[in-house]
Amino acid sequence: MSNFWSGWVMALVVINYGVILLLFLWAPTADIPVEKDGTTGHSWANGTIREGLARLPKWWLVISTAGFIAAFIYLVRYPGFGSNAGTLDWTSNEQLDGEVAVHNQSMAALRNEIEQGSVLALGYNKESMQLGERLFEDNCAACHSYDAKGNHFVGAPNLTDNTWLYGGKVADIINSITNGRNGTMPAWQDALGAEKVSQVAQYVRSLSGLPSESALVAAGKEVFSTTCAACHGADGKGNHMLGAADLTDHDWLYGDSLEAVTATIAHGRSGHMPAWKTRLNDSQIKVLAAWVLNHGNSEEAVAAGDK
Amino acid sequence: MDTVIQQPQRNQRPGIEDFYMKFRYSYFEVIEKRLWLLGILIAIFVSFGGLAEIVPLFAAAHGVKAAEGVKPYTPLRLAGFETYVKSGCYTCHSQMIRHLGYETQRYGAASSAEESVFDRPMQWGSKRTGPDLARIGGKYSDIWQLEHLKNPRNLVPESNMPNYDWLIDMPINVANVQGAMRAHQKLGAPYTEEEIAKAPQALEGKSQMDALIAYLQGLGVDNVPVERRPQKESQL
């Protein structure tokens, strides 16, 4: 703040306080002229309403004086009087650093546990699961929803089952959170034409036992084996390396209706899981992985010998 | 003061004493009986607070320079900024993370003036019906932003945010964006003539929805003040 503006603030503060202080000192002893009838002589409505006199109530004076003194102490201790930094040298950045330090100290034991512990074991730690839930609600629930069951509108997968697009091992999940994922399903409308798209859609639905028209299924199988199998596999079981969905289970990223499946094949999909390494630190990501794997979905991780 | 108010004495001739009293008290009477004067005097006294707290900040604002890495908006993001302001997003969303532990824990590094120098009007705000958006950029995918703007309840069932699906059909007024770039240029944003001339290319075929998503996806991504960045590591 320049000297001019510092002086400006100081002058205004002094004038304001000066006037108030003068009023405070003068008011109790003020000699107010009173008419013979005990009023001030001010009358309204042709004398029907006349103005009497009364001292300020004590409680009002006490509160005002307290406020006046508190404001004075504040201006001495904190920045406010022009560019005067105040006797406490207080800054909001330092206060924030202090708050963070206190918070970190209170979390130090938990943080240590998280850093030392194994991901699957953290699932049995009540405190780390509370932290995991809070982090999930803050960051993940917007797409995966609060119950972690996913959302068809953005193609966010259900995290509570044992099907994983990119693998369900601990390392896979930590990798998904840390670096994000980009799933791309190409659009086939132009290459295949509407008829073949609808045949494939029927076939794909038949893979998981959904109602389908058998006449179209056979034709769809032909198209599938030459076009879709490259990513989704000949048996339609998907591919973790590519993030190609398993089409034989009941887990549907964008919904299992014929319209949704047809739209996926015709116009493609591009799912995007942001990389969280820019927002979350390693401990937070580890806790999140633990929280996610605490939903009866750790079959693959356990089978792989993860802890 | 315990004074008994007596009956008014009407039609009495004023003596010299009455005249003296009238004279002394007339100062107050002038104010008491003229509401406009009372109003003006109150306004002057109340304005001390604003004069001391707000006016110096106007002057100080001119001295604030862009933080390292903070650049003026690209034409598309500027169009998105205009849509953001026009749609009244600021009535429910602030873009200021306060210096409080629980705020930085949830939203990220605290905001600083240096990162918002190209926001005109600035969008800090203090009204939060929805969450703060200062560092929302990249937190969710583009598709999330699109679906959420179309119908927020598809993604957040309890949301009370209005639908903005109509923005998809709203074309961007290219001349307006170029005009805005020139206005920002006059106010100190380092746009080059070439950038302004190329704006129509950048806006080709884009709707206001695209622009708004581009704007949101860049919020707080590159302009986190360098000295506050390590905070991510320290907080749990």
Coordinates of C-alpha atoms in Angstrom, one line a residue:
Chain A
M1 CA 0.0 0.0 0.0
S2 CA 1.4 3.4 -1.0
N3 CA 2.1 6.1 1.6
F4 CA -0.8 8.1 0.3
W5 CA -3.4 5.4 0.7
S6 CA -1.9 4.4 4.0
G7 CA -2.3 8.0 5.2
W8 CA -5.8 8.0 3.7
V9 CA -6.9 5.0 5.7
M10 CA -5.3 6.4 8.8
A11 CA -7.0 9.7 8.4
L12 CA -10.4 8.2 8.0
V13 CA -9.9 5.9 10.9
V14 CA -8.8 8.8 13.1
I15 CA -11.7 11.0 12.0
N16 CA -14.2 8.3 12.5
Y17 CA -12.9 7.3 15.9
G18 CA -12.4 10.9 16.9
V19 CA -15.9 11.8 16.2
I20 CA -17.3 8.8 18.0
L21 CA -15.0 9.4 21.0
L22 CA -16.0 13.0 21.2
L23 CA -19.7 12.0 21.2
F24 CA -19.0 9.4 23.9
L25 CA -17.3 12.0 26.1
W26 CA -19.7 14.8 25.5
A27 CA -23.1 13.0 25.5
P28 CA -23.2 12.1 29.2
T29 CA -22.7 15.7 30.3
A30 CA -24.4 17.4 27.4
D31 CA -26.6 20.3 28.4
I32 CA -29.7 19.9 26.4
P33 CA -32.1 22.9 26.7
V34 CA -35.5 21.8 28.0
E35 CA -38.7 23.8 27.7
K36 CA -40.8 24.5 30.7
D37 CA -43.0 21.5 30.0
G38 CA -40.0 19.2 30.1
T39 CA -39.9 18.5 26.4
T40 CA -37.3 19.7 23.9
G41 CA -39.9 21.9 22.2
H42 CA -40.0 19.8 19.1
S43 CA -43.5 19.1 18.2
W44 CA -45.1 17.4 15.3
A45 CA -48.7 17.1 14.2
N46 CA -49.6 20.5 15.7
G47 CA -48.4 19.6 19.1
T48 CA -50.0 16.2 19.4
I49 CA -46.6 14.6 19.4
R50 CA -43.9 16.2 21.5
E51 CA -40.4 15.1 22.0
G52 CA -39.2 14.3 25.5
L53 CA -35.7 13.6 26.8
A54 CA -34.1 10.3 27.9
R55 CA -30.5 9.3 28.6
L56 CA -29.1 6.5 26.5
P57 CA -29.7 3.2 28.2
K58 CA -26.8 1.8 30.2
W59 CA -26.6 -1.5 28.4
W60 CA -26.3 0.3 25.1
L61 CA -23.5 2.4 26.4
V62 CA -21.7 -0.6 27.9
I63 CA -21.9 -2.6 24.6
S64 CA -20.8 0.4 22.5
T65 CA -17.9 1.1 24.8
A66 CA -16.8 -2.5 24.6
G67 CA -17.0 -2.4 20.8
F68 CA -15.0 0.7 20.7
I69 CA -12.3 -0.7 22.9
A70 CA -12.3 -4.0 21.0
A71 CA -11.9 -2.2 17.7
F72 CA -9.0 -0.2 19.1
I73 CA -7.2 -3.4 20.4
Y74 CA -7.8 -5.0 17.0
L75 CA -6.2 -2.1 15.1
V76 CA -3.2 -2.2 17.4
R77 CA -2.7 -6.0 17.1
Y78 CA -3.7 -6.8 13.5
P79 CA -3.1 -5.1 10.2
G80 CA -5.7 -2.5 9.5
F81 CA -4.4 0.9 10.5
G82 CA -3.0 2.0 7.1
S83 CA 0.1 0.0 6.3
N84 CA 0.8 -0.7 9.9
A85 CA 1.4 -4.5 10.2
G86 CA 0.1 -4.7 13.8
T87 CA 2.0 -6.0 16.8
L88 CA 1.1 -9.6 16.1
D89 CA 2.6 -9.6 12.5
W90 CA -0.4 -11.6 11.5
T91 CA -0.8 -12.7 7.8
S92 CA -3.5 -15.0 6.4
N93 CA -0.9 -17.2 4.7
E94 CA 0.8 -17.8 8.0
Q95 CA -2.4 -18.6 9.7
L96 CA -3.2 -21.1 6.9
D97 CA 0.2 -22.7 7.3
G98 CA -0.4 -23.0 11.0
E99 CA -3.8 -24.6 10.5
V100 CA -2.4 -27.0 8.0
A101 CA 0.5 -27.9 10.4
V102 CA -2.0 -28.5 13.2
H103 CA -4.1 -30.7 10.9
N104 CA -1.1 -32.6 9.7
Q105 CA 0.0 -33.3 13.3
S106 CA -3.4 -34.7 14.1
M107 CA -3.2 -36.9 11.0
A108 CA 0.4 -37.9 11.4
A109 CA -0.3 -41.3 13.0
L110 CA -2.9 -42.1 10.4
R111 CA -0.6 -41.0 7.6
N112 CA 2.1 -43.2 8.9
E113 CA -0.3 -46.1 9.0
I114 CA -1.3 -45.4 5.4
E115 CA 2.2 -45.2 4.2
Q116 CA 3.3 -48.4 5.9
G117 CA 0.2 -50.5 5.6
S118 CA -0.9 -52.6 2.6
V119 CA -3.8 -51.4 0.6
L120 CA -6.1 -54.3 1.3
A121 CA -5.3 -54.2 5.0
L122 CA -6.2 -50.5 5.1
G123 CA -9.7 -51.6 4.3
Y124 CA -10.0 -52.9 7.9
N125 CA -8.8 -49.6 9.4
K126 CA -11.8 -47.6 10.4
E127 CA -10.0 -44.2 10.3
S128 CA -8.5 -44.7 6.9
M129 CA -11.9 -45.8 5.6
Q130 CA -13.5 -42.6 6.9
L131 CA -10.8 -40.6 5.2
G132 CA -11.2 -42.7 2.1
E133 CA -15.0 -42.0 2.1
R134 CA -14.5 -38.3 2.5
L135 CA -11.9 -38.2 -0.3
F136 CA -14.3 -40.3 -2.5
E137 CA -17.2 -38.0 -1.9
D138 CA -15.1 -34.9 -2.6
N139 CA -13.4 -36.1 -5.7
C140 CA -14.9 -39.3 -7.2
A141 CA -18.6 -39.3 -6.4
A142 CA -19.4 -36.7 -9.0
C143 CA -18.9 -39.3 -11.7
H144 CA -19.0 -42.7 -9.9
S145 CA -21.9 -41.5 -7.7
Y146 CA -22.0 -41.6 -3.9
D147 CA -22.7 -45.3 -3.7
A148 CA -19.8 -45.9 -6.2
K149 CA -22.1 -47.7 -8.5
G150 CA -21.2 -45.5 -11.5
N151 CA -23.2 -43.4 -13.9
H152 CA -24.4 -44.2 -17.4
F153 CA -24.4 -40.6 -18.6
V154 CA -20.7 -40.2 -18.4
G155 CA -19.8 -43.9 -18.7
A156 CA -18.4 -44.0 -15.2
P157 CA -18.0 -47.7 -14.2
N158 CA -19.6 -49.4 -11.3
L159 CA -16.8 -49.8 -8.7
T160 CA -18.6 -52.2 -6.4
D161 CA -18.5 -55.3 -8.6
N162 CA -15.8 -57.6 -9.6
T163 CA -15.5 -56.4 -13.2
W164 CA -12.7 -54.1 -14.0
L165 CA -12.0 -52.3 -17.3
Y166 CA -8.3 -51.9 -16.7
G167 CA -7.7 -54.7 -14.2
G168 CA -8.6 -55.1 -10.5
K169 CA -5.2 -55.6 -9.0
V170 CA -4.0 -53.0 -6.5
A171 CA -1.4 -51.7 -8.8
D172 CA -4.0 -51.3 -11.6
I173 CA -6.3 -49.3 -9.5
I174 CA -3.6 -47.1 -8.1
N175 CA -2.5 -46.5 -11.7
S176 CA -6.0 -45.7 -12.8
I177 CA -6.4 -43.1 -10.1
T178 CA -2.9 -41.6 -10.4
N179 CA -2.7 -41.3 -14.2
G180 CA -6.3 -41.4 -15.2
R181 CA -7.7 -43.4 -18.1
N182 CA -8.9 -42.6 -21.6
G183 CA -11.2 -45.1 -23.1
T184 CA -12.0 -44.8 -26.8
M185 CA -14.7 -46.8 -28.6
P186 CA -14.6 -45.8 -32.3
A187 CA -17.8 -44.8 -34.2
W188 CA -18.8 -47.6 -36.6
Q189 CA -21.8 -46.0 -38.3
D190 CA -19.9 -44.9 -41.4
A191 CA -17.7 -48.0 -41.7
L192 CA -20.5 -50.6 -41.1
G193 CA -23.7 -48.9 -42.0
A194 CA -26.9 -48.8 -39.9
E195 CA -27.9 -52.4 -40.7
K196 CA -24.7 -54.0 -39.5
V197 CA -24.6 -51.8 -36.5
S198 CA -28.1 -53.0 -35.4
Q199 CA -27.0 -56.6 -36.0
V200 CA -23.9 -56.2 -33.8
A201 CA -26.0 -54.5 -31.2
Q202 CA -28.3 -57.6 -31.1
Y203 CA -25.4 -59.9 -30.9
V204 CA -23.7 -57.9 -28.1
R205 CA -26.8 -58.0 -26.0
S206 CA -27.2 -61.7 -26.6
L207 CA -23.7 -62.2 -25.1
S208 CA -24.9 -61.4 -21.6
G209 CA -28.3 -63.1 -22.1
L210 CA -30.3 -60.0 -22.8
P211 CA -33.3 -60.5 -25.1
S212 CA -32.3 -60.3 -28.7
E213 CA -33.6 -61.2 -32.1
S214 CA -31.9 -64.5 -33.1
A215 CA -32.1 -63.8 -36.8
L216 CA -29.9 -60.7 -36.4
V217 CA -27.7 -62.3 -33.8
A218 CA -26.1 -64.7 -36.2
A219 CA -25.3 -61.9 -38.7
G220 CA -24.0 -59.8 -35.9
K221 CA -21.7 -62.5 -34.8
E222 CA -20.1 -62.4 -38.2
V223 CA -19.5 -58.7 -38.1
F224 CA -18.3 -58.9 -34.5
S225 CA -15.6 -61.5 -35.2
T226 CA -14.1 -59.4 -38.0
T227 CA -14.6 -55.9 -36.5
C228 CA -15.0 -55.9 -32.7
A229 CA -13.0 -58.9 -31.7
A230 CA -9.7 -57.1 -32.1
C231 CA -10.4 -55.2 -28.9
H232 CA -13.2 -57.0 -27.2
G233 CA -11.8 -60.5 -27.9
A234 CA -13.3 -63.3 -29.9
D235 CA -15.3 -64.3 -26.9
G236 CA -16.3 -60.7 -26.1
K237 CA -14.6 -60.8 -22.7
G238 CA -12.8 -57.5 -23.3
N239 CA -9.2 -56.5 -22.7
H240 CA -7.7 -54.9 -19.6
M241 CA -4.7 -53.5 -21.6
L242 CA -7.0 -51.5 -23.8
G243 CA -9.8 -50.9 -21.4
A244 CA -12.1 -52.8 -23.7
A245 CA -15.2 -53.7 -21.8
D246 CA -16.2 -57.3 -21.1
L247 CA -19.5 -57.6 -23.0
T248 CA -20.5 -60.9 -21.4
D249 CA -21.2 -59.6 -17.9
H250 CA -24.1 -57.5 -16.7
D251 CA -22.0 -54.4 -16.2
W252 CA -22.9 -51.7 -18.8
L253 CA -21.0 -48.4 -18.8
Y254 CA -23.7 -46.5 -20.8
G255 CA -26.7 -48.6 -20.0
D256 CA -27.9 -52.0 -21.4
S257 CA -30.9 -50.8 -23.5
L258 CA -30.9 -51.5 -27.2
E259 CA -30.8 -47.8 -27.9
A260 CA -27.7 -47.2 -25.7
V261 CA -25.8 -50.2 -27.1
T262 CA -26.7 -49.2 -30.6
A263 CA -25.6 -45.6 -30.0
T264 CA -22.3 -46.8 -28.5
I265 CA -21.5 -48.9 -31.6
A266 CA -22.8 -46.3 -34.1
H267 CA -21.3 -43.1 -32.6
G268 CA -18.5 -44.4 -30.4
R269 CA -17.7 -43.4 -26.9
S270 CA -14.8 -41.6 -25.3
G271 CA -14.7 -42.1 -21.6
H272 CA -12.2 -40.0 -19.6
M273 CA -11.0 -40.6 -16.1
P274 CA -8.9 -37.6 -15.0
A275 CA -5.4 -38.1 -13.7
W276 CA -5.5 -37.3 -9.9
K277 CA -1.8 -37.0 -9.4
T278 CA -2.1 -33.3 -9.8
R279 CA -4.7 -33.0 -7.1
L280 CA -4.1 -35.8 -4.6
N281 CA -0.9 -37.0 -3.0
D282 CA 0.3 -40.6 -2.9
S283 CA -1.2 -41.2 0.6
Q284 CA -4.6 -40.0 -0.5
I285 CA -4.5 -42.1 -3.7
K286 CA -3.6 -45.2 -1.6
V287 CA -6.4 -44.6 0.8
L288 CA -8.8 -44.1 -2.1
A289 CA -7.7 -47.4 -3.7
A290 CA -8.2 -49.1 -0.3
W291 CA -11.7 -47.6 0.0
V292 CA -12.6 -48.7 -3.5
L293 CA -11.3 -52.2 -2.9
N294 CA -13.3 -52.4 0.3
H295 CA -16.6 -53.0 -1.6
G296 CA -16.5 -56.8 -2.1
N297 CA -14.7 -56.3 -5.3
S298 CA -11.2 -57.5 -4.5
E299 CA -11.4 -61.0 -6.1
E300 CA -8.9 -60.2 -8.7
A301 CA -6.5 -58.4 -6.3
V302 CA -6.7 -61.3 -3.8
A303 CA -6.2 -63.9 -6.6
A304 CA -3.1 -62.0 -7.8
G305 CA -1.7 -62.2 -4.3
D306 CA -2.0 -58.5 -3.5
K307 CA -2.1 -57.4 0.1
Chain B
M1 CA -33.9 12.0 33.3
D2 CA -37.2 11.8 35.2
T3 CA -39.1 14.8 33.9
V4 CA -42.8 14.9 33.9
I5 CA -44.2 16.1 30.6
Q6 CA -46.8 18.7 31.3
Q7 CA -49.6 19.9 29.1
P8 CA -48.4 22.2 26.3
Q9 CA -48.8 25.8 27.0
R10 CA -50.3 27.2 23.8
N11 CA -50.7 30.7 22.7
Q12 CA -48.2 31.9 25.2
R13 CA -45.9 34.7 24.1
P14 CA -42.3 33.5 23.7
G15 CA -39.9 35.2 26.1
I16 CA -36.2 35.8 25.7
E17 CA -35.4 32.5 27.4
D18 CA -37.5 30.6 24.9
F19 CA -35.7 32.3 22.1
Y20 CA -32.3 31.3 23.5
M21 CA -33.3 27.7 23.8
K22 CA -34.7 27.6 20.3
F23 CA -31.5 29.0 19.0
R24 CA -29.2 26.4 20.7
Y25 CA -31.4 23.5 19.8
S26 CA -32.1 24.6 16.3
Y27 CA -29.0 22.8 15.1
F28 CA -30.5 19.5 15.9
E29 CA -33.9 20.5 14.7
V30 CA -32.5 21.3 11.3
I31 CA -31.4 17.6 11.0
E32 CA -34.3 16.1 12.8
K33 CA -36.9 17.7 10.7
R34 CA -35.3 17.2 7.4
L35 CA -35.0 13.5 6.5
W36 CA -33.0 14.2 3.4
L37 CA -30.3 16.0 5.4
L38 CA -30.3 13.3 8.0
G39 CA -29.9 10.7 5.2
I40 CA -27.0 12.5 3.6
L41 CA -25.2 13.0 6.9
I42 CA -25.7 9.3 7.8
A43 CA -24.5 8.3 4.3
I44 CA -21.3 10.4 4.7
F45 CA -20.5 8.8 8.1
V46 CA -21.3 5.3 7.0
S47 CA -19.2 5.7 3.8
F48 CA -16.1 6.0 6.0
G49 CA -15.9 2.3 6.1
G50 CA -16.1 1.9 2.4
L51 CA -13.7 4.8 1.7
A52 CA -11.1 3.2 4.0
E53 CA -11.6 -0.4 3.0
I54 CA -12.6 -0.4 -0.7
V55 CA -11.2 2.7 -2.3
P56 CA -7.5 1.9 -1.6
L57 CA -8.0 -1.5 -3.0
F58 CA -9.1 0.0 -6.3
A59 CA -5.8 1.8 -6.4
A60 CA -3.9 -1.3 -5.3
A61 CA -5.6 -3.4 -8.0
H62 CA -3.7 -1.5 -10.7
G63 CA -0.5 -2.6 -9.2
V64 CA -1.3 -6.4 -9.3
K65 CA 0.5 -8.2 -12.0
A66 CA -0.2 -11.6 -13.5
A67 CA 1.4 -14.4 -11.6
E68 CA 3.9 -16.6 -13.4
G69 CA 2.1 -18.8 -15.9
V70 CA -1.1 -16.7 -15.9
K71 CA -2.1 -15.8 -19.4
P72 CA -5.1 -14.0 -20.9
Y73 CA -8.0 -16.2 -22.0
T74 CA -7.9 -17.8 -25.4
P75 CA -10.7 -16.6 -27.6
L76 CA -12.8 -19.8 -26.9
R77 CA -12.3 -19.5 -23.2
L78 CA -13.0 -15.8 -23.3
A79 CA -16.3 -16.6 -25.0
G80 CA -16.9 -19.1 -22.2
F81 CA -16.2 -16.5 -19.6
E82 CA -18.7 -14.2 -21.2
T83 CA -21.3 -17.1 -21.2
Y84 CA -20.4 -17.8 -17.5
V85 CA -21.1 -14.2 -16.6
K86 CA -24.1 -13.8 -18.8
S87 CA -25.7 -17.0 -17.4
G88 CA -25.3 -15.8 -13.9
C89 CA -23.1 -18.7 -12.8
Y90 CA -21.5 -16.3 -10.3
T91 CA -24.8 -16.0 -8.4
C92 CA -24.3 -19.5 -7.0
H93 CA -20.6 -20.2 -7.5
S94 CA -17.6 -18.4 -6.1
Q95 CA -14.1 -18.6 -7.5
M96 CA -12.1 -17.9 -4.4
I97 CA -10.6 -20.4 -2.1
R98 CA -10.2 -18.7 1.3
H99 CA -7.1 -19.0 3.5
L100 CA -8.7 -21.6 5.7
G101 CA -7.5 -25.1 6.3
Y102 CA -10.7 -26.8 5.5
E103 CA -11.1 -24.8 2.3
T104 CA -7.7 -25.7 0.9
Q105 CA -8.2 -29.3 1.9
R106 CA -11.3 -29.5 -0.2
Y107 CA -10.6 -27.1 -3.1
G108 CA -6.9 -26.7 -3.4
A109 CA -4.4 -23.9 -2.9
A110 CA -5.8 -20.6 -1.6
S111 CA -6.6 -18.0 -4.2
S112 CA -4.4 -15.0 -4.8
A113 CA -5.1 -11.7 -6.7
E114 CA -2.3 -12.4 -9.2
E115 CA -4.1 -15.3 -10.8
S116 CA -7.3 -13.4 -11.5
V117 CA -5.9 -10.3 -13.2
F118 CA -7.5 -11.1 -16.5
D119 CA -11.0 -11.7 -15.1
R120 CA -13.1 -8.7 -16.0
P121 CA -15.4 -8.5 -14.1
M122 CA -13.6 -10.6 -11.5
Q123 CA -15.5 -13.7 -10.4
W124 CA -14.2 -14.2 -6.8
G125 CA -17.6 -13.7 -5.2
S126 CA -18.7 -15.0 -1.9
K127 CA -22.0 -16.6 -2.6
R128 CA -21.9 -20.4 -2.6
T129 CA -25.1 -22.2 -3.3
G130 CA -22.9 -24.5 -5.4
P131 CA -19.3 -25.4 -4.8
D132 CA -16.3 -23.1 -5.4
L133 CA -15.0 -23.3 -8.9
A134 CA -11.6 -21.7 -8.6
R135 CA -9.7 -24.9 -9.3
I136 CA -12.4 -27.0 -10.9
G137 CA -10.5 -27.3 -14.2
G138 CA -9.7 -30.9 -15.2
K139 CA -11.2 -32.3 -12.0
Y140 CA -13.9 -33.9 -14.1
S141 CA -14.0 -35.0 -17.8
D142 CA -15.3 -32.8 -20.6
I143 CA -18.2 -35.2 -21.0
W144 CA -19.0 -34.9 -17.3
Q145 CA -19.1 -31.1 -17.7
L146 CA -21.4 -31.5 -20.8
E147 CA -23.8 -33.9 -19.2
H148 CA -23.8 -32.0 -15.9
L149 CA -24.6 -28.7 -17.7
K150 CA -27.3 -30.4 -19.7
N151 CA -29.0 -31.8 -16.6
P152 CA -27.1 -31.7 -13.3
R153 CA -29.4 -34.2 -11.7
N154 CA -28.2 -36.9 -14.1
L155 CA -24.9 -36.9 -12.2
V156 CA -25.7 -35.3 -8.8
P157 CA -29.2 -36.4 -7.9
E158 CA -29.7 -33.8 -5.1
S159 CA -28.4 -30.9 -7.2
N160 CA -30.6 -27.8 -7.5
M161 CA -28.6 -26.3 -10.3
P162 CA -30.7 -25.3 -13.4
N163 CA -30.3 -27.1 -16.7
Y164 CA -28.2 -25.2 -19.3
D165 CA -28.9 -27.6 -22.2
W166 CA -30.0 -24.7 -24.4
L167 CA -26.4 -23.5 -24.5
I168 CA -25.7 -26.3 -27.0
D169 CA -27.7 -24.4 -29.6
M170 CA -26.3 -21.0 -28.8
P171 CA -23.8 -19.8 -31.4
I172 CA -20.9 -17.6 -30.3
N173 CA -21.0 -14.0 -31.4
V174 CA -17.5 -13.8 -32.9
A175 CA -17.5 -10.0 -33.3
N176 CA -18.4 -9.7 -29.6
V177 CA -15.5 -11.9 -28.6
Q178 CA -13.1 -9.9 -30.7
G179 CA -14.5 -6.7 -29.2
A180 CA -14.0 -8.1 -25.8
M181 CA -10.4 -9.0 -26.6
R182 CA -9.8 -5.4 -27.7
A183 CA -11.3 -4.1 -24.6
H184 CA -9.1 -6.4 -22.5
Q185 CA -6.2 -5.3 -24.6
K186 CA -6.9 -1.7 -23.7
L187 CA -7.1 -2.7 -20.0
G188 CA -3.6 -4.3 -20.2
A189 CA -4.1 -7.9 -21.3
P190 CA -1.3 -8.7 -23.7
Y191 CA -3.3 -9.8 -26.7
T192 CA -1.6 -9.3 -30.1
E193 CA -3.4 -8.1 -33.2
E194 CA -2.7 -11.5 -34.7
E195 CA -4.4 -13.3 -31.9
I196 CA -7.5 -11.1 -32.3
A197 CA -7.5 -11.6 -36.1
K198 CA -7.3 -15.4 -35.6
A199 CA -10.2 -15.5 -33.1
P200 CA -12.8 -16.4 -35.7
Q201 CA -10.8 -19.6 -36.6
A202 CA -10.6 -20.6 -33.0
L203 CA -14.4 -20.2 -32.6
E204 CA -15.3 -21.9 -35.8
G205 CA -18.2 -24.3 -35.3
K206 CA -18.2 -23.9 -31.5
S207 CA -21.3 -23.4 -29.4
Q208 CA -21.5 -21.5 -26.2
M209 CA -21.6 -24.8 -24.5
D210 CA -18.2 -25.7 -25.9
A211 CA -16.9 -22.3 -24.9
L212 CA -18.2 -22.6 -21.3
I213 CA -16.7 -26.1 -20.9
A214 CA -13.4 -24.9 -22.2
Y215 CA -13.5 -22.0 -19.7
L216 CA -14.4 -24.3 -16.8
Q217 CA -11.8 -26.9 -17.8
G218 CA -9.0 -24.3 -17.6
L219 CA -10.0 -22.8 -14.2
G220 CA -7.1 -22.9 -11.8
V221 CA -5.1 -25.4 -13.9
D222 CA -2.0 -23.3 -14.7
N223 CA -2.5 -20.3 -12.4
V224 CA -1.9 -21.9 -9.0
P225 CA 0.5 -19.5 -7.3
V226 CA 3.9 -21.1 -7.3
E227 CA 4.6 -20.6 -3.6
R228 CA 1.3 -22.3 -2.5
R229 CA 1.7 -25.4 -4.7
P230 CA 3.4 -27.7 -2.2
Q231 CA 0.2 -27.7 -0.2
K232 CA -1.0 -30.8 -2.1
E233 CA 1.8 -32.8 -0.6
S234 CA 1.3 -31.6 3.0
Q235 CA -2.4 -32.1 3.5
L236 CA -4.3 -35.3 4.0

